[in-house]
Amino acid sequence: DTAVSQTPKYLVTQMGNDKSIKCEQNLGHDTMYWYKQDSKKFLKIMFSYNNKELIINETVPNRFSPKSPDKAHLNLHINSLELGDSAVYFCASSQDWDEKLFFGSGTQLSVL
Amino acid sequence: AQTVTQSQPEMSVQEAETVTLSCTYDTSENNYYLFWYKQPPSRQMILVIRQEAYKQQNATENRFSVNFQKAAKSFSLKISDSQLGDTAMYFCAFVDHNNNDMRFGAGTRLTVKP
């Protein structure tokens, strides 16, 4: 069983569209995260959720909104997509702040 | 804010040889953890090694070991007996109890040559 699964793996869309990326973890972890990896491979944290509460919100545009229906899921909604949103988005989870992150396989978003 | 610096954008090594990837970090905290992650072409992020800052002993995992110099805020990764499958991006990462979010360096692209 995949520990952290995210869908879709690839997403190609037009500027201005709204899209969502889903993430689920079956590890029973308390905290889930969204990271953005740009074309230069730089990984930057976007959000983290602990027990359904947002505890970190980096300076990302408010077009991005995380939604967590339960502890095992953290979905990422993106409104009014822009060219600069093209990147690989990784979902991750951890049991505690000092433990390793378990990553999903990433979603490559291409905005045309 | 904590920063993680990897000063080597790219490195290469011959198969079976040893290579060291450097990482420095900046923090005023005393309670923190350091990690090395590997990202092969498959894109999957894989933990290589984890080090607790309060432990003086350097962490090791088979062919992978670290040189943790707390006073110098340095955390280098040594890969011994390099294998072709070690070809990947390597990311140094830092997390402390205050911020609870893991911060990554810019990465080092390692190529193992046959």
PDB file of C-alpha atoms in Angstrom, chain B residues 33-82:
ATOM      1  CA  TYR B  33      17.072  17.854  13.467  1.00  0.00           C
ATOM      2  CA  LEU B  34      18.894  17.551  10.171  1.00  0.00           C
ATOM      3  CA  PHE B  35      18.139  15.304   7.224  1.00  0.00           C
ATOM      4  CA  TRP B  36      19.451  14.311   3.841  1.00  0.00           C
ATOM      5  CA  TYR B  37      16.910  13.367   1.196  1.00  0.00           C
ATOM      6  CA  LYS B  38      17.559  11.845  -2.200  1.00  0.00           C
ATOM      7  CA  GLN B  39      15.433  12.553  -5.267  1.00  0.00           C
ATOM      8  CA  PRO B  40      16.240  10.228  -8.196  1.00  0.00           C
ATOM      9  CA  PRO B  41      14.869  10.862 -11.699  1.00  0.00           C
ATOM     10  CA  SER B  42      11.688   9.072 -10.622  1.00  0.00           C
ATOM     11  CA  ARG B  43      10.949  12.248  -8.614  1.00  0.00           C
ATOM     12  CA  GLN B  44      10.243  10.335  -5.407  1.00  0.00           C
ATOM     13  CA  MET B  45      11.739  11.919  -2.281  1.00  0.00           C
ATOM     14  CA  ILE B  46      13.602   9.318  -0.223  1.00  0.00           C
ATOM     15  CA  LEU B  47      15.095   9.793   3.228  1.00  0.00           C
ATOM     16  CA  VAL B  48      18.808   9.016   3.293  1.00  0.00           C
ATOM     17  CA  ILE B  49      19.787   9.870   6.842  1.00  0.00           C
ATOM     18  CA  ARG B  50      18.612  11.762   9.945  1.00  0.00           C
ATOM     19  CA  GLN B  51      20.675  13.434  12.667  1.00  0.00           C
ATOM     20  CA  GLU B  52      19.569  14.731  16.051  1.00  0.00           C
ATOM     21  CA  ALA B  53      21.390  17.931  16.988  1.00  0.00           C
ATOM     22  CA  TYR B  54      21.807  16.858  20.606  1.00  0.00           C
ATOM     23  CA  LYS B  55      23.732  13.747  19.576  1.00  0.00           C
ATOM     24  CA  GLN B  56      27.449  14.165  19.031  1.00  0.00           C
ATOM     25  CA  GLN B  57      27.787  10.850  17.261  1.00  0.00           C
ATOM     26  CA  ASN B  58      27.517  11.086  13.499  1.00  0.00           C
ATOM     27  CA  ALA B  59      24.626   9.174  11.962  1.00  0.00           C
ATOM     28  CA  THR B  60      25.381   6.363   9.513  1.00  0.00           C
ATOM     29  CA  GLU B  61      23.238   4.274   7.202  1.00  0.00           C
ATOM     30  CA  ASN B  62      25.218   1.632   5.332  1.00  0.00           C
ATOM     31  CA  ARG B  63      27.291   3.505   2.717  1.00  0.00           C
ATOM     32  CA  PHE B  64      25.946   6.891   3.824  1.00  0.00           C
ATOM     33  CA  SER B  65      27.365   8.831   6.753  1.00  0.00           C
ATOM     34  CA  VAL B  66      27.370  12.409   7.912  1.00  0.00           C
ATOM     35  CA  ASN B  67      29.949  14.735   9.377  1.00  0.00           C
ATOM     36  CA  PHE B  68      27.944  16.850  11.807  1.00  0.00           C
ATOM     37  CA  GLN B  69      29.831  19.848  13.141  1.00  0.00           C
ATOM     38  CA  LYS B  70      27.373  21.640  15.410  1.00  0.00           C
ATOM     39  CA  ALA B  71      29.565  24.611  16.280  1.00  0.00           C
ATOM     40  CA  ALA B  72      30.303  25.237  12.629  1.00  0.00           C
ATOM     41  CA  LYS B  73      26.666  24.503  11.676  1.00  0.00           C
ATOM     42  CA  SER B  74      27.823  22.093   9.053  1.00  0.00           C
ATOM     43  CA  PHE B  75      26.199  18.821   8.031  1.00  0.00           C
ATOM     44  CA  SER B  76      27.951  17.097   5.140  1.00  0.00           C
ATOM     45  CA  LEU B  77      26.966  13.769   3.589  1.00  0.00           C
ATOM     46  CA  LYS B  78      29.572  11.189   2.628  1.00  0.00           C
ATOM     47  CA  ILE B  79      28.685   8.478   0.149  1.00  0.00           C
ATOM     48  CA  SER B  80      31.143   5.608   0.083  1.00  0.00           C
ATOM     49  CA  ASP B  81      31.520   3.047  -2.695  1.00  0.00           C
ATOM     50  CA  SER B  82      29.284   5.122  -4.976  1.00  0.00           C
TER      51      SER B  82
END
